[in-house]
PDB file of C-alpha atoms and ligand atoms in Angstrom:
ATOM      1  CA  MET I   1     -16.626  -4.216   5.194  1.00  0.00           C
ATOM      2  CA  SER I   2     -18.909  -6.529   3.408  1.00  0.00           C
ATOM      3  CA  ASP I   3     -16.049  -8.452   1.722  1.00  0.00           C
ATOM      4  CA  HIS I   4     -13.816  -8.201   4.817  1.00  0.00           C
ATOM      5  CA  PRO I   5     -15.984  -8.578   7.802  1.00  0.00           C
ATOM      6  CA  GLN I   6     -12.930  -8.732  10.084  1.00  0.00           C
ATOM      7  CA  LEU I   7     -11.975  -5.284   9.204  1.00  0.00           C
ATOM      8  CA  SER I   8     -14.273  -2.364  10.796  1.00  0.00           C
ATOM      9  CA  ILE I   9     -15.204   0.803   9.187  1.00  0.00           C
ATOM     10  CA  GLU I  10     -13.059   2.434  11.915  1.00  0.00           C
ATOM     11  CA  THR I  11     -10.015   0.468  10.648  1.00  0.00           C
ATOM     12  CA  ARG I  12     -10.693   1.785   7.156  1.00  0.00           C
ATOM     13  CA  ASP I  13     -11.270   5.265   8.210  1.00  0.00           C
ATOM     14  CA  ARG I  14      -8.139   5.165  10.353  1.00  0.00           C
ATOM     15  CA  LEU I  15      -5.863   3.986   7.463  1.00  0.00           C
ATOM     16  CA  ILE I  16      -7.377   6.510   5.220  1.00  0.00           C
ATOM     17  CA  ALA I  17      -6.746   9.296   7.709  1.00  0.00           C
ATOM     18  CA  GLU I  18      -3.110   8.167   8.220  1.00  0.00           C
ATOM     19  CA  ALA I  19      -2.503   7.821   4.502  1.00  0.00           C
ATOM     20  CA  CYS I  20      -3.579  11.283   3.881  1.00  0.00           C
ATOM     21  CA  ALA I  21      -1.711  12.721   6.797  1.00  0.00           C
ATOM     22  CA  ALA I  22       1.399  10.885   5.477  1.00  0.00           C
ATOM     23  CA  ARG I  23       0.966  12.316   2.094  1.00  0.00           C
ATOM     24  CA  SER I  24       1.782  15.785   3.435  1.00  0.00           C
ATOM     25  CA  ARG I  25       5.151  14.508   4.338  1.00  0.00           C
ATOM     26  CA  ALA I  26       5.999  13.205   0.835  1.00  0.00           C
ATOM     27  CA  TYR I  27       9.204  14.414  -0.786  1.00  0.00           C
ATOM     28  CA  ALA I  28       8.320  14.929  -4.425  1.00  0.00           C
ATOM     29  CA  PRO I  29       9.908  18.161  -5.532  1.00  0.00           C
ATOM     30  CA  TYR I  30      10.354  16.880  -9.173  1.00  0.00           C
ATOM     31  CA  SER I  31       6.955  15.406  -9.963  1.00  0.00           C
ATOM     32  CA  ARG I  32       4.954  17.339  -7.451  1.00  0.00           C
ATOM     33  CA  PHE I  33       2.815  14.151  -7.345  1.00  0.00           C
ATOM     34  CA  THR I  34       2.627  13.404  -3.538  1.00  0.00           C
ATOM     35  CA  VAL I  35       1.520   9.963  -2.344  1.00  0.00           C
ATOM     36  CA  GLY I  36       0.729   8.624   1.044  1.00  0.00           C
ATOM     37  CA  ALA I  37       0.155   5.026   2.057  1.00  0.00           C
ATOM     38  CA  ALA I  38      -0.954   3.436   5.379  1.00  0.00           C
ATOM     39  CA  LEU I  39      -1.164  -0.196   5.916  1.00  0.00           C
ATOM     40  CA  LEU I  40      -2.451  -2.330   8.725  1.00  0.00           C
ATOM     41  CA  ALA I  41      -0.004  -5.157   9.558  1.00  0.00           C
ATOM     42  CA  ASP I  42      -0.609  -8.554  11.102  1.00  0.00           C
ATOM     43  CA  ASP I  43       0.924  -7.318  14.373  1.00  0.00           C
ATOM     44  CA  GLY I  44      -1.978  -4.976  14.723  1.00  0.00           C
ATOM     45  CA  ARG I  45       0.128  -1.789  13.965  1.00  0.00           C
ATOM     46  CA  VAL I  46      -0.334   0.831  11.316  1.00  0.00           C
ATOM     47  CA  TYR I  47       2.823   1.676   9.176  1.00  0.00           C
ATOM     48  CA  THR I  48       2.909   4.570   6.836  1.00  0.00           C
ATOM     49  CA  GLY I  49       5.004   5.633   3.884  1.00  0.00           C
ATOM     50  CA  VAL I  50       5.484   8.431   1.505  1.00  0.00           C
ATOM     51  CA  ASN I  51       7.025   8.811  -1.889  1.00  0.00           C
ATOM     52  CA  ILE I  52      10.671   9.952  -1.743  1.00  0.00           C
ATOM     53  CA  GLU I  53      12.053  11.235  -4.913  1.00  0.00           C
ATOM     54  CA  ASN I  54      15.683  11.861  -5.938  1.00  0.00           C
ATOM     55  CA  ALA I  55      17.557  14.241  -8.247  1.00  0.00           C
ATOM     56  CA  SER I  56      18.604  10.963  -9.856  1.00  0.00           C
ATOM     57  CA  TYR I  57      14.962  10.332 -10.857  1.00  0.00           C
ATOM     58  CA  GLY I  58      15.333   6.455 -10.999  1.00  0.00           C
ATOM     59  CA  MET I  59      16.131   6.346  -7.360  1.00  0.00           C
ATOM     60  CA  THR I  60      12.729   7.460  -6.342  1.00  0.00           C
ATOM     61  CA  VAL I  61      10.777   5.056  -4.155  1.00  0.00           C
ATOM     62  CA  CYS I  62       6.977   4.992  -3.965  1.00  0.00           C
ATOM     63  CA  ALA I  63       5.074   5.461  -0.857  1.00  0.00           C
ATOM     64  CA  GLU I  64       3.710   2.038  -0.950  1.00  0.00           C
ATOM     65  CA  ARG I  65       7.164   0.326  -0.875  1.00  0.00           C
ATOM     66  CA  ASN I  66       8.296   2.674   1.790  1.00  0.00           C
ATOM     67  CA  ALA I  67       5.367   1.720   3.950  1.00  0.00           C
ATOM     68  CA  ILE I  68       6.383  -1.974   3.433  1.00  0.00           C
ATOM     69  CA  GLY I  69       9.925  -1.152   4.301  1.00  0.00           C
ATOM     70  CA  THR I  70       8.812   0.505   7.575  1.00  0.00           C
ATOM     71  CA  MET I  71       6.726  -2.518   8.365  1.00  0.00           C
ATOM     72  CA  VAL I  72       9.443  -5.064   7.962  1.00  0.00           C
ATOM     73  CA  ASN I  73      11.947  -2.828   9.698  1.00  0.00           C
ATOM     74  CA  GLU I  74       9.804  -2.673  12.712  1.00  0.00           C
ATOM     75  CA  GLY I  75       8.691  -6.289  12.927  1.00  0.00           C
ATOM     76  CA  GLY I  76       5.491  -6.569  10.906  1.00  0.00           C
ATOM     77  CA  GLN I  77       5.303  -9.510   8.544  1.00  0.00           C
ATOM     78  CA  ARG I  78       2.107  -9.431   6.542  1.00  0.00           C
ATOM     79  CA  VAL I  79      -0.137  -6.634   5.201  1.00  0.00           C
ATOM     80  CA  VAL I  80      -3.748  -6.934   6.337  1.00  0.00           C
ATOM     81  CA  ALA I  81      -5.148  -3.771   4.620  1.00  0.00           C
ATOM     82  CA  LEU I  82      -3.897  -0.703   2.725  1.00  0.00           C
ATOM     83  CA  ALA I  83      -5.009   2.724   2.150  1.00  0.00           C
ATOM     84  CA  VAL I  84      -3.450   4.967  -0.619  1.00  0.00           C
ATOM     85  CA  CYS I  85      -3.964   8.785  -0.742  1.00  0.00           C
ATOM     86  CA  THR I  86      -3.150  10.960  -3.762  1.00  0.00           C
ATOM     87  CA  ALA I  87      -4.741  13.998  -5.322  1.00  0.00           C
ATOM     88  CA  ASN I  88      -6.623  12.092  -7.916  1.00  0.00           C
ATOM     89  CA  GLY I  89      -7.282   8.782  -6.362  1.00  0.00           C
ATOM     90  CA  VAL I  90      -4.927   6.526  -8.370  1.00  0.00           C
ATOM     91  CA  THR I  91      -4.034   2.861  -7.634  1.00  0.00           C
ATOM     92  CA  PRO I  92      -0.597   1.419  -6.755  1.00  0.00           C
ATOM     93  CA  CYS I  93       1.929   1.133  -9.598  1.00  0.00           C
ATOM     94  CA  GLY I  94       2.824  -2.309 -11.022  1.00  0.00           C
ATOM     95  CA  ALA I  95       6.156  -2.507  -9.095  1.00  0.00           C
ATOM     96  CA  CYS I  96       4.223  -1.730  -5.809  1.00  0.00           C
ATOM     97  CA  ARG I  97       1.670  -4.292  -6.436  1.00  0.00           C
ATOM     98  CA  GLN I  98       4.428  -6.928  -6.680  1.00  0.00           C
ATOM     99  CA  VAL I  99       6.115  -5.830  -3.620  1.00  0.00           C
ATOM    100  CA  LEU I 100       2.858  -5.702  -1.615  1.00  0.00           C
ATOM    101  CA  SER I 101       2.051  -9.126  -2.777  1.00  0.00           C
ATOM    102  CA  GLU I 102       5.292 -10.382  -1.389  1.00  0.00           C
ATOM    103  CA  PHE I 103       3.993  -9.457   2.111  1.00  0.00           C
ATOM    104  CA  ALA I 104       0.353 -10.417   1.596  1.00  0.00           C
ATOM    105  CA  PRO I 105      -1.433 -13.712   2.225  1.00  0.00           C
ATOM    106  CA  ASP I 106      -0.961 -16.200  -0.806  1.00  0.00           C
ATOM    107  CA  ASP I 107      -4.455 -15.225  -2.060  1.00  0.00           C
ATOM    108  CA  ASN I 108      -3.686 -11.564  -2.044  1.00  0.00           C
ATOM    109  CA  ASP I 109      -7.074 -10.997  -0.345  1.00  0.00           C
ATOM    110  CA  VAL I 110      -6.108  -7.577   1.054  1.00  0.00           C
ATOM    111  CA  PRO I 111      -8.504  -4.654   0.883  1.00  0.00           C
ATOM    112  CA  VAL I 112      -7.104  -1.581  -0.753  1.00  0.00           C
ATOM    113  CA  TRP I 113      -8.843   1.670  -0.135  1.00  0.00           C
ATOM    114  CA  ILE I 114      -8.131   4.320  -2.836  1.00  0.00           C
ATOM    115  CA  VAL I 115      -8.498   7.853  -1.578  1.00  0.00           C
ATOM    116  CA  ASP I 116      -8.238  11.251  -3.397  1.00  0.00           C
ATOM    117  CA  GLY I 117      -7.939  14.726  -2.259  1.00  0.00           C
ATOM    118  CA  GLN I 118     -11.530  14.678  -1.101  1.00  0.00           C
ATOM    119  CA  GLY I 119     -11.513  11.477   0.850  1.00  0.00           C
ATOM    120  CA  TYR I 120     -12.717   7.809   0.062  1.00  0.00           C
ATOM    121  CA  VAL I 121     -13.000   6.839  -3.596  1.00  0.00           C
ATOM    122  CA  ARG I 122     -13.446   3.133  -3.729  1.00  0.00           C
ATOM    123  CA  GLU I 123     -12.268  -0.225  -2.382  1.00  0.00           C
ATOM    124  CA  THR I 124     -10.453  -2.852  -4.389  1.00  0.00           C
ATOM    125  CA  THR I 125      -8.254  -5.710  -3.276  1.00  0.00           C
ATOM    126  CA  LEU I 126      -4.566  -6.541  -4.059  1.00  0.00           C
ATOM    127  CA  ALA I 127      -5.887  -9.726  -5.828  1.00  0.00           C
ATOM    128  CA  ALA I 128      -7.886  -7.569  -8.198  1.00  0.00           C
ATOM    129  CA  LEU I 129      -5.004  -5.395  -8.920  1.00  0.00           C
ATOM    130  CA  LEU I 130      -2.480  -8.110  -9.531  1.00  0.00           C
ATOM    131  CA  PRO I 131      -4.095 -11.169 -11.148  1.00  0.00           C
ATOM    132  CA  ASP I 132      -2.355 -14.269 -11.785  1.00  0.00           C
ATOM    133  CA  ASP I 133       0.573 -13.046  -9.572  1.00  0.00           C
ATOM    134  CA  PHE I 134       4.037 -14.607  -9.359  1.00  0.00           C
ATOM    135  CA  GLY I 135       5.059 -15.284  -5.764  1.00  0.00           C
ATOM    136  CA  ALA I 136       7.192 -17.299  -3.354  1.00  0.00           C
ATOM    137  CA  ARG I 137       4.990 -20.405  -3.593  1.00  0.00           C
ATOM    138  CA  HIS I 138       5.995 -20.742  -7.318  1.00  0.00           C
ATOM    139  CA  LEU I 139       9.603 -21.231  -6.425  1.00  0.00           C
ATOM    140  CA  ARG I 140       8.928 -24.063  -3.980  1.00  0.00           C
ATOM    141  CA  ARG I 141      10.104 -27.484  -5.189  1.00  0.00           C
ATOM    142  CA  GLY I 142       7.413 -30.260  -5.237  1.00  0.00           C
TER     143      GLY I 142
HETATM  144  N1  THU W 201       4.274   7.045  -6.993  1.00  0.00           N
HETATM  145  C1  THU W 201       4.054   6.422  -5.774  1.00  0.00           C
HETATM  146  O1  THU W 201       4.423   6.845  -4.607  1.00  0.00           O
HETATM  147  N2  THU W 201       3.217   5.266  -5.786  1.00  0.00           N
HETATM  148  C2  THU W 201       2.605   4.825  -6.913  1.00  0.00           C
HETATM  149  O2  THU W 201       2.029   3.746  -6.803  1.00  0.00           O
HETATM  150  C3  THU W 201       2.687   5.479  -8.177  1.00  0.00           C
HETATM  151  C4  THU W 201       3.804   6.617  -8.199  1.00  0.00           C
HETATM  152  C5  THU W 201       5.176   8.123  -6.898  1.00  0.00           C
HETATM  153  C6  THU W 201       6.493   7.942  -7.552  1.00  0.00           C
HETATM  154  C7  THU W 201       6.831   9.358  -7.961  1.00  0.00           C
HETATM  155  O3  THU W 201       7.504  10.015  -6.794  1.00  0.00           O
HETATM  156  C8  THU W 201       5.436  10.088  -8.269  1.00  0.00           C
HETATM  157  O4  THU W 201       4.597   9.257  -7.584  1.00  0.00           O
HETATM  158  C9  THU W 201       5.303  10.154  -9.710  1.00  0.00           C
HETATM  159  O5  THU W 201       5.439   9.014 -10.414  1.00  0.00           O
END
């Protein structure tokens, strides 16, 4: 990609395909709004997540945070790129932006590919989605 020359179109297309495939496994019987996420981690692996709802609605966990949980559980440490697939091509919620940022480089320069039911919609970055972020570096004492 022009902004991220280290990431190939093949990587983008793979993440998009995996996010959309994951979406079919979402557990969303209450909202019927299914979400799939796929991220490339610093270990070179791709991790996916889906939204998992609960009859106690507040226990729902978004697809992006589940993908992060899978990554951390399996040894990945940093998010390199992310694709999110929904019916209408929406961007990650605010809570997920914060959690993604925890595992992104300090500058949040992570491409985020937004996909709808028809395919690729647009590219943005975590930095654009979460400007002026709060992170671990703000807790370090000088
Ligand atoms: N959802 C996600 O999985 N990711 C987001 O970034 C936005 C919302 C899920 C949560 C819930 O299962 C459904 O979408 C409707 O809010």
